[in-house]
Short mmCIF file of C-alpha atoms and ligand atoms in Angstrom, two decimals:
data_model
loop_
_atom_site.label_atom_id
_atom_site.label_comp_id
_atom_site.label_asym_id
_atom_site.label_seq_id
_atom_site.Cartn_x
_atom_site.Cartn_y
_atom_site.Cartn_z
CA UNK A 1 40.34 -25.04 -16.84
CA UNK A 2 40.03 -22.39 -14.20
CA UNK A 3 39.77 -22.69 -10.45
CA UNK A 4 36.96 -20.52 -9.08
CA UNK A 5 38.80 -19.51 -5.89
CA UNK A 6 41.93 -18.58 -7.87
CA UNK A 7 39.90 -16.69 -10.45
CA UNK A 8 38.26 -14.56 -7.76
CA UNK A 9 41.65 -13.83 -6.14
CA UNK A 10 43.21 -12.94 -9.48
CA UNK A 11 40.22 -10.73 -10.34
CA UNK A 12 40.64 -8.81 -7.11
CA UNK A 13 44.26 -8.07 -8.10
CA UNK A 14 43.16 -7.07 -11.64
CA UNK A 15 40.56 -4.67 -10.17
CA UNK A 16 43.00 -3.30 -7.60
CA UNK A 17 45.46 -2.48 -10.38
CA UNK A 18 42.79 -0.66 -12.38
CA UNK A 19 40.89 1.20 -9.67
CA UNK A 20 43.23 1.88 -6.74
CA UNK A 21 43.98 5.44 -7.83
CA UNK A 22 40.43 6.44 -8.87
CA UNK A 23 39.20 9.69 -7.30
CA UNK A 24 35.67 9.79 -8.76
CA UNK A 25 33.99 7.60 -6.13
CA UNK A 26 34.53 4.44 -8.18
CA UNK A 27 37.70 3.41 -6.37
CA UNK A 28 38.80 -0.09 -5.35
CA UNK A 29 37.04 0.18 -1.98
CA UNK A 30 33.69 0.98 -3.67
CA UNK A 31 34.06 -2.27 -5.59
CA UNK A 32 35.16 -4.18 -2.48
CA UNK A 33 32.06 -2.91 -0.60
CA UNK A 34 29.77 -3.88 -3.51
CA UNK A 35 31.32 -7.37 -3.48
CA UNK A 36 30.73 -7.70 0.28
CA UNK A 37 27.13 -6.45 0.06
CA UNK A 38 26.39 -8.60 -3.00
CA UNK A 39 27.72 -11.72 -1.22
CA UNK A 40 25.63 -10.93 1.85
CA UNK A 41 22.49 -10.50 -0.27
CA UNK A 42 23.28 -13.60 -2.37
CA UNK A 43 23.56 -15.72 0.77
CA UNK A 44 20.21 -14.51 2.10
CA UNK A 45 18.52 -14.88 -1.29
CA UNK A 46 20.18 -18.24 -2.07
CA UNK A 47 21.68 -17.10 -5.36
CA UNK A 48 24.75 -18.39 -7.22
CA UNK A 49 27.59 -17.01 -5.10
CA UNK A 50 30.34 -17.47 -7.68
CA UNK A 51 28.49 -15.59 -10.44
CA UNK A 52 27.43 -12.83 -8.05
CA UNK A 53 30.90 -12.33 -6.61
CA UNK A 54 32.70 -12.38 -9.97
CA UNK A 55 30.17 -9.99 -11.55
CA UNK A 56 30.40 -7.67 -8.54
CA UNK A 57 34.19 -7.49 -8.85
CA UNK A 58 33.85 -6.65 -12.56
CA UNK A 59 30.77 -4.41 -12.43
CA UNK A 60 32.57 -1.09 -13.06
CA UNK A 61 35.10 -2.37 -15.62
CA UNK A 62 34.74 -0.42 -18.85
CA UNK A 63 32.10 1.92 -17.38
CA UNK A 64 31.49 4.90 -19.70
CA UNK A 65 32.21 7.38 -16.90
CA UNK A 66 35.76 6.09 -16.68
CA UNK A 67 36.31 5.75 -20.47
CA UNK A 68 35.54 9.17 -21.95
CA UNK A 69 31.83 8.51 -22.31
CA UNK A 70 32.19 5.15 -24.08
CA UNK A 71 30.91 1.93 -22.54
CA UNK A 72 33.61 -0.70 -23.05
CA UNK A 73 32.45 -3.14 -20.39
CA UNK A 74 31.41 -6.09 -22.60
CA UNK A 75 34.60 -5.91 -24.66
CA UNK A 76 36.97 -5.62 -21.67
CA UNK A 77 35.25 -8.28 -19.55
CA UNK A 78 35.15 -10.75 -22.49
CA UNK A 79 38.85 -10.25 -23.03
CA UNK A 80 39.75 -10.58 -19.36
CA UNK A 81 37.65 -13.71 -18.76
CA UNK A 82 38.68 -15.49 -21.93
CA UNK A 83 42.34 -14.86 -21.07
CA UNK A 84 41.56 -16.36 -17.65
CA UNK A 85 40.14 -19.48 -19.38
CA UNK A 86 36.63 -19.12 -18.00
CA UNK A 87 34.28 -21.04 -20.28
CA UNK A 88 32.23 -19.16 -22.83
CA UNK A 89 28.87 -19.86 -21.24
CA UNK A 90 29.90 -18.42 -17.85
CA UNK A 91 31.73 -15.53 -19.52
CA UNK A 92 28.56 -14.59 -21.41
CA UNK A 93 26.54 -14.76 -18.19
CA UNK A 94 28.95 -12.38 -16.43
CA UNK A 95 28.91 -9.94 -19.38
CA UNK A 96 25.09 -10.03 -19.33
CA UNK A 97 24.89 -9.44 -15.56
CA UNK A 98 27.30 -6.49 -15.68
CA UNK A 99 25.49 -4.93 -18.65
CA UNK A 100 22.28 -4.88 -16.61
CA UNK A 101 23.68 -3.41 -13.38
CA UNK A 102 24.09 0.28 -14.19
CA UNK A 103 21.44 2.65 -12.91
CA UNK A 104 22.11 5.18 -15.63
CA UNK A 105 21.46 2.63 -18.38
CA UNK A 106 17.99 2.19 -16.82
CA UNK A 107 17.77 -1.54 -17.48
CA UNK A 108 15.59 -3.97 -15.57
CA UNK A 109 17.77 -6.94 -14.71
CA UNK A 110 16.72 -10.27 -16.20
CA UNK A 111 18.43 -12.54 -13.65
CA UNK A 112 18.55 -12.84 -9.89
CA UNK A 113 22.34 -12.37 -9.98
CA UNK A 114 22.03 -9.06 -11.86
CA UNK A 115 19.33 -7.86 -9.45
CA UNK A 116 21.65 -8.61 -6.53
CA UNK A 117 24.72 -6.83 -7.92
CA UNK A 118 22.53 -3.87 -8.93
CA UNK A 119 21.05 -3.67 -5.42
CA UNK A 120 24.53 -3.83 -3.88
CA UNK A 121 25.80 -1.04 -6.18
CA UNK A 122 22.76 1.07 -5.30
CA UNK A 123 23.24 0.51 -1.56
CA UNK A 124 26.75 1.95 -1.88
CA UNK A 125 25.23 5.09 -3.42
CA UNK A 126 23.13 5.86 -0.31
CA UNK A 127 23.87 6.26 3.42
CA UNK A 128 27.00 7.97 4.74
CA UNK A 129 29.23 6.47 2.08
CA UNK A 130 26.76 7.36 -0.65
CA UNK A 131 26.88 11.00 0.47
CA UNK A 132 30.69 11.02 0.39
CA UNK A 133 30.71 9.43 -3.06
CA UNK A 134 28.15 11.83 -4.49
CA UNK A 135 30.21 14.90 -3.55
CA UNK A 136 33.41 13.29 -4.76
CA UNK A 137 31.85 12.36 -8.11
CA UNK A 138 30.17 15.75 -8.35
CA UNK A 139 33.50 17.50 -7.71
CA UNK A 140 35.21 15.37 -10.34
CA UNK A 141 32.56 16.59 -12.83
CA UNK A 142 32.98 20.24 -11.75
CA UNK A 143 29.54 20.28 -10.14
CA UNK A 144 28.73 22.77 -7.40
CA UNK A 145 27.54 21.59 -3.99
CA UNK A 146 24.24 23.49 -4.29
CA UNK A 147 22.90 26.60 -6.00
CA UNK A 148 19.36 27.60 -5.04
CA UNK A 149 19.13 29.87 -8.10
CA UNK A 150 20.23 27.20 -10.54
CA UNK A 151 19.93 23.82 -8.91
CA UNK A 152 19.93 21.52 -11.90
CA UNK A 153 23.66 20.82 -12.20
CA UNK A 154 24.42 20.52 -8.49
CA UNK A 155 25.21 17.50 -6.35
CA UNK A 156 22.36 18.24 -3.93
CA UNK A 157 19.99 18.06 -6.91
CA UNK A 158 21.40 14.59 -7.64
CA UNK A 159 20.07 13.48 -4.24
CA UNK A 160 16.56 14.44 -5.36
CA UNK A 161 16.91 13.11 -8.91
CA UNK A 162 18.41 9.79 -7.97
CA UNK A 163 19.60 8.97 -4.48
CA UNK A 164 16.27 9.44 -2.67
CA UNK A 165 14.60 7.14 -5.21
CA UNK A 166 16.95 4.21 -4.76
CA UNK A 167 15.28 2.75 -1.66
CA UNK A 168 12.10 2.14 -3.67
CA UNK A 169 14.05 0.62 -6.52
CA UNK A 170 15.76 -2.20 -4.64
CA UNK A 171 14.74 -5.57 -6.07
CA UNK A 172 15.65 -7.96 -3.26
CA UNK A 173 14.07 -8.10 0.19
CA UNK A 174 17.51 -8.16 1.82
CA UNK A 175 18.58 -4.92 0.10
CA UNK A 176 15.25 -3.25 0.87
CA UNK A 177 15.91 -3.86 4.56
CA UNK A 178 19.49 -2.53 4.44
CA UNK A 179 18.30 0.51 2.46
CA UNK A 180 15.89 1.72 5.18
CA UNK A 181 18.49 3.16 7.55
CA UNK A 182 20.69 4.47 4.76
CA UNK A 183 17.73 6.27 3.20
CA UNK A 184 16.76 7.80 6.52
CA UNK A 185 20.30 9.10 6.93
CA UNK A 186 20.07 10.81 3.50
CA UNK A 187 16.84 12.50 4.58
CA UNK A 188 18.42 13.70 7.83
CA UNK A 189 21.47 14.96 5.97
CA UNK A 190 19.35 16.94 3.48
CA UNK A 191 17.17 18.36 6.22
CA UNK A 192 20.21 19.61 8.13
CA UNK A 193 21.91 20.82 4.96
CA UNK A 194 18.98 23.01 3.95
CA UNK A 195 18.42 24.16 7.53
CA UNK A 196 22.03 25.34 7.83
CA UNK A 197 21.68 27.03 4.43
CA UNK A 198 18.59 28.83 5.74
CA UNK A 199 16.14 27.04 3.47
CA UNK A 200 13.14 24.83 4.05
CA UNK A 201 13.44 21.25 2.90
P1 ADP B 1 26.10 3.57 -12.12
O1 ADP B 1 27.60 3.49 -12.06
O2 ADP B 1 25.42 2.46 -11.39
O3 ADP B 1 25.55 3.83 -13.49
P2 ADP B 1 26.04 6.27 -11.37
O4 ADP B 1 27.14 6.55 -12.26
O5 ADP B 1 24.76 7.01 -11.60
O6 ADP B 1 25.68 4.77 -11.25
O7 ADP B 1 26.53 6.56 -9.91
C1 ADP B 1 27.78 6.17 -9.41
C2 ADP B 1 28.14 7.09 -8.25
O8 ADP B 1 28.32 8.41 -8.74
C3 ADP B 1 27.05 7.17 -7.19
O9 ADP B 1 27.62 7.28 -5.90
C4 ADP B 1 26.31 8.42 -7.57
O10 ADP B 1 25.67 9.03 -6.49
C5 ADP B 1 27.39 9.29 -8.13
N1 ADP B 1 26.83 10.21 -9.13
C6 ADP B 1 26.31 9.89 -10.35
N2 ADP B 1 25.85 10.99 -10.98
C7 ADP B 1 26.08 12.02 -10.14
C8 ADP B 1 25.84 13.44 -10.18
N3 ADP B 1 25.26 13.99 -11.23
N4 ADP B 1 26.22 14.18 -9.13
C9 ADP B 1 26.80 13.62 -8.05
N5 ADP B 1 27.06 12.32 -7.93
C10 ADP B 1 26.70 11.51 -8.95
NI1 NI B 2 29.66 0.69 -8.95
#
């Protein structure tokens, strides 16, 4: 048998060991912030706090971006949770939630818990921290800041392709509220960025 408080504590250590030295914007503190946001949303939305918190801690484990383009999340989470003696039913739920979180996989979550972790992950991609993460991830992928002649592979283009759309794609009311200010800050940032560059936004 497992103890839920112990399992969460142990999972935090497991994640810290794996992610503390990440420099692509998916570091331990990204995951810690997603956990905090997900718990806040779960409380407001009256969701299962244990499932939400555990899935939030594990949401970037095995992500394809950190494993040479291969998604190993189901395999690694199964292994970790079965070694931690979590029962099969809960393990499968966590694997399912995590598989539905990623924006790039384009899935529509089938449970309230997955919607909450996805919203929390998306909130950490916007606002001041979202801006910092985008340039860090962009740099790690050899992307330029901006190129008006060839915008497609730049980090500023990523704001238009993805980040500015996230506010509309929040599922929960709580996340929609938190997203307002963060979205506005992205708009202000882009306006100033293009103004300083000498462009119209
Ligand atoms: P997920 O991990 O939910 O699939 P992403 O990998 O798309 O989401 O995004 C994770 C982080 O990396 C976010 O902060 C996002 O802004 C950033 N990111 C993803 N793709 C790019 C890109 N092409 N340029 C800059 N930042 C990116
Ligand atoms: Ni994430």
